[in-house]
């Protein structure tokens, strides 16, 4: 499978402040897109990921595994996906954190989801929702259009 991996670099320089019982700590984001991605689309995806990386400081709430974040528009190259599910590791050997000299940095996988998937994510336990999603479709590609 050909894939393009996008990752933030620098989000973990400052820890996210804890709030409302949510852990703060340090994190970086990773998004995987199946297939070749045109240079213009690479820039659009990178910009969306960079904007998401500022969320803890612009909204004042840390990001963590099992959460959803919604946007005004579709995630670039993921038509019909205006939200993302933030996942921890789901494959054997996939790193959940990276050790640094300061403190561990959580790796948060960004998975674009449709409105119907978002509705399900908000009503289910995060682990159950993501397990069902992994069984239902390739999370590196946009959901199949209903037609």
mmCIF file of C-alpha atoms in Angstrom:
data_model
loop_
_atom_site.group_PDB
_atom_site.id
_atom_site.type_symbol
_atom_site.label_atom_id
_atom_site.label_comp_id
_atom_site.label_asym_id
_atom_site.label_seq_id
_atom_site.Cartn_x
_atom_site.Cartn_y
_atom_site.Cartn_z
ATOM 1 C CA UNK A 1 0.000 0.000 0.000
ATOM 2 C CA UNK A 2 1.277 3.448 -0.893
ATOM 3 C CA UNK A 3 0.579 5.989 1.825
ATOM 4 C CA UNK A 4 1.572 9.499 2.797
ATOM 5 C CA UNK A 5 2.187 10.148 6.486
ATOM 6 C CA UNK A 6 1.726 13.633 7.922
ATOM 7 C CA UNK A 7 3.017 14.465 11.395
ATOM 8 C CA UNK A 8 3.337 17.567 13.471
ATOM 9 C CA UNK A 9 6.783 18.579 14.622
ATOM 10 C CA UNK A 10 6.948 21.027 17.477
ATOM 11 C CA UNK A 11 3.524 20.683 19.073
ATOM 12 C CA UNK A 12 5.185 18.948 22.028
ATOM 13 C CA UNK A 13 7.566 21.834 22.762
ATOM 14 C CA UNK A 14 5.028 23.136 25.282
ATOM 15 C CA UNK A 15 2.831 20.877 27.417
ATOM 16 C CA UNK A 16 -0.918 21.105 27.018
ATOM 17 C CA UNK A 17 -2.492 22.428 30.207
ATOM 18 C CA UNK A 18 -4.826 19.960 31.940
ATOM 19 C CA UNK A 19 -8.473 20.984 32.131
ATOM 20 C CA UNK A 20 -11.750 19.468 33.327
ATOM 21 C CA UNK A 21 -10.059 16.251 34.392
ATOM 22 C CA UNK A 22 -8.338 15.832 31.022
ATOM 23 C CA UNK A 23 -4.650 15.086 31.060
ATOM 24 C CA UNK A 24 -2.357 17.732 29.652
ATOM 25 C CA UNK A 25 1.117 16.565 28.823
ATOM 26 C CA UNK A 26 2.876 16.673 25.503
ATOM 27 C CA UNK A 27 1.693 15.255 22.193
ATOM 28 C CA UNK A 28 2.284 15.165 18.455
ATOM 29 C CA UNK A 29 -0.278 14.372 15.769
ATOM 30 C CA UNK A 30 -0.045 11.850 12.923
ATOM 31 C CA UNK A 31 -2.401 11.416 9.959
ATOM 32 C CA UNK A 32 -1.982 8.717 7.308
ATOM 33 C CA UNK A 33 -3.554 9.100 3.847
ATOM 34 C CA UNK A 34 -3.736 6.064 1.584
ATOM 35 C CA UNK A 35 -2.379 6.497 -1.924
ATOM 36 C CA UNK A 36 -0.291 9.154 -3.564
ATOM 37 C CA UNK A 37 -1.213 12.705 -2.564
ATOM 38 C CA UNK A 38 -0.741 15.599 -4.970
ATOM 39 C CA UNK A 39 1.597 18.383 -3.745
ATOM 40 C CA UNK A 40 -1.264 20.908 -3.498
ATOM 41 C CA UNK A 41 -3.283 18.463 -1.379
ATOM 42 C CA UNK A 42 -0.226 17.718 0.759
ATOM 43 C CA UNK A 43 -0.109 21.403 1.642
ATOM 44 C CA UNK A 44 -3.832 21.498 2.453
ATOM 45 C CA UNK A 45 -3.603 18.440 4.707
ATOM 46 C CA UNK A 46 -0.483 19.793 6.425
ATOM 47 C CA UNK A 47 -2.233 23.109 7.072
ATOM 48 C CA UNK A 48 -5.292 21.334 8.553
ATOM 49 C CA UNK A 49 -3.028 19.283 10.822
ATOM 50 C CA UNK A 50 -1.090 22.405 11.882
ATOM 51 C CA UNK A 51 -4.366 24.150 12.728
ATOM 52 C CA UNK A 52 -5.443 21.148 14.790
ATOM 53 C CA UNK A 53 -2.085 21.238 16.598
ATOM 54 C CA UNK A 54 -2.880 24.744 17.879
ATOM 55 C CA UNK A 55 -6.246 23.602 19.299
ATOM 56 C CA UNK A 56 -5.030 23.065 22.899
ATOM 57 C CA UNK A 57 -3.781 26.643 23.072
ATOM 58 C CA UNK A 58 -6.491 28.405 21.033
ATOM 59 C CA UNK A 59 -9.432 26.544 22.614
ATOM 60 C CA UNK A 60 -7.777 25.997 25.981
ATOM 61 C CA UNK A 61 -8.450 22.254 26.063
ATOM 62 C CA UNK A 62 -5.892 19.442 25.649
ATOM 63 C CA UNK A 63 -6.259 16.825 22.935
ATOM 64 C CA UNK A 64 -6.282 13.146 23.826
ATOM 65 C CA UNK A 65 -7.091 9.676 22.623
ATOM 66 C CA UNK A 66 -10.784 8.936 22.134
ATOM 67 C CA UNK A 67 -11.853 12.507 21.424
ATOM 68 C CA UNK A 68 -13.517 14.004 18.356
ATOM 69 C CA UNK A 69 -12.873 17.429 16.882
ATOM 70 C CA UNK A 70 -15.076 18.977 14.194
ATOM 71 C CA UNK A 71 -14.245 21.509 11.481
ATOM 72 C CA UNK A 72 -16.259 23.881 9.315
ATOM 73 C CA UNK A 73 -15.139 22.104 6.115
ATOM 74 C CA UNK A 74 -14.089 18.629 5.039
ATOM 75 C CA UNK A 75 -10.625 17.398 5.930
ATOM 76 C CA UNK A 76 -8.686 17.854 2.664
ATOM 77 C CA UNK A 77 -8.836 14.723 0.420
ATOM 78 C CA UNK A 78 -11.387 13.142 2.780
ATOM 79 C CA UNK A 79 -14.705 14.265 1.252
ATOM 80 C CA UNK A 80 -17.621 14.009 3.654
ATOM 81 C CA UNK A 81 -15.323 14.023 6.704
ATOM 82 C CA UNK A 82 -15.722 17.224 8.720
ATOM 83 C CA UNK A 83 -14.553 15.640 11.963
ATOM 84 C CA UNK A 84 -11.626 13.621 13.203
ATOM 85 C CA UNK A 85 -11.369 10.901 15.812
ATOM 86 C CA UNK A 86 -8.171 11.021 17.854
ATOM 87 C CA UNK A 87 -6.839 7.513 18.383
ATOM 88 C CA UNK A 88 -4.027 5.880 20.247
ATOM 89 C CA UNK A 89 -2.070 2.955 18.847
ATOM 90 C CA UNK A 90 -4.172 0.214 17.278
ATOM 91 C CA UNK A 91 -1.619 -2.056 15.653
ATOM 92 C CA UNK A 92 0.883 -4.326 17.345
ATOM 93 C CA UNK A 93 4.141 -2.438 17.722
ATOM 94 C CA UNK A 94 2.669 0.989 16.924
ATOM 95 C CA UNK A 95 4.123 3.520 19.341
ATOM 96 C CA UNK A 96 1.733 5.192 21.754
ATOM 97 C CA UNK A 97 4.381 7.586 22.960
ATOM 98 C CA UNK A 98 7.923 8.677 22.310
ATOM 99 C CA UNK A 99 10.368 8.963 25.191
ATOM 100 C CA UNK A 100 12.168 12.309 25.399
ATOM 101 C CA UNK A 101 14.518 13.860 27.943
ATOM 102 C CA UNK A 102 11.668 16.071 29.199
ATOM 103 C CA UNK A 103 8.735 13.644 29.413
ATOM 104 C CA UNK A 104 6.984 11.122 27.168
ATOM 105 C CA UNK A 105 5.227 12.607 24.122
ATOM 106 C CA UNK A 106 1.912 10.955 23.236
ATOM 107 C CA UNK A 107 1.366 10.087 19.570
ATOM 108 C CA UNK A 108 -2.205 10.931 18.592
ATOM 109 C CA UNK A 109 -3.458 9.358 15.364
ATOM 110 C CA UNK A 110 -5.855 11.668 13.502
ATOM 111 C CA UNK A 111 -8.591 9.707 11.716
ATOM 112 C CA UNK A 112 -11.041 11.678 9.532
ATOM 113 C CA UNK A 113 -14.636 10.520 10.060
ATOM 114 C CA UNK A 114 -18.000 11.193 8.457
ATOM 115 C CA UNK A 115 -20.949 12.866 10.201
ATOM 116 C CA UNK A 116 -22.592 9.463 10.767
ATOM 117 C CA UNK A 117 -19.361 8.092 12.230
ATOM 118 C CA UNK A 118 -19.072 11.171 14.463
ATOM 119 C CA UNK A 119 -22.589 10.604 15.768
ATOM 120 C CA UNK A 120 -21.642 7.022 16.616
ATOM 121 C CA UNK A 121 -18.335 8.141 18.196
ATOM 122 C CA UNK A 122 -20.173 10.531 20.514
ATOM 123 C CA UNK A 123 -22.594 7.846 21.697
ATOM 124 C CA UNK A 124 -20.182 4.931 22.181
ATOM 125 C CA UNK A 125 -17.184 4.190 24.340
ATOM 126 C CA UNK A 126 -14.142 5.380 22.356
ATOM 127 C CA UNK A 127 -12.514 1.925 22.310
ATOM 128 C CA UNK A 128 -15.724 0.276 21.063
ATOM 129 C CA UNK A 129 -16.298 2.931 18.408
ATOM 130 C CA UNK A 130 -12.756 2.710 17.063
ATOM 131 C CA UNK A 131 -12.742 -1.083 17.057
ATOM 132 C CA UNK A 132 -15.968 -1.056 15.027
ATOM 133 C CA UNK A 133 -14.544 1.578 12.667
ATOM 134 C CA UNK A 134 -11.376 -0.486 12.068
ATOM 135 C CA UNK A 135 -13.555 -3.507 11.250
ATOM 136 C CA UNK A 136 -15.825 -1.470 8.958
ATOM 137 C CA UNK A 137 -13.371 0.364 6.696
ATOM 138 C CA UNK A 138 -9.831 1.352 5.817
ATOM 139 C CA UNK A 139 -9.191 4.338 8.108
ATOM 140 C CA UNK A 140 -6.399 5.583 5.822
ATOM 141 C CA UNK A 141 -8.899 6.327 3.049
ATOM 142 C CA UNK A 142 -12.118 8.333 2.926
ATOM 143 C CA UNK A 143 -15.293 6.409 3.747
ATOM 144 C CA UNK A 144 -17.064 5.043 0.681
ATOM 145 C CA UNK A 145 -19.697 7.455 -0.619
ATOM 146 C CA UNK A 146 -23.239 6.322 0.019
ATOM 147 C CA UNK A 147 -25.222 6.389 -3.146
#
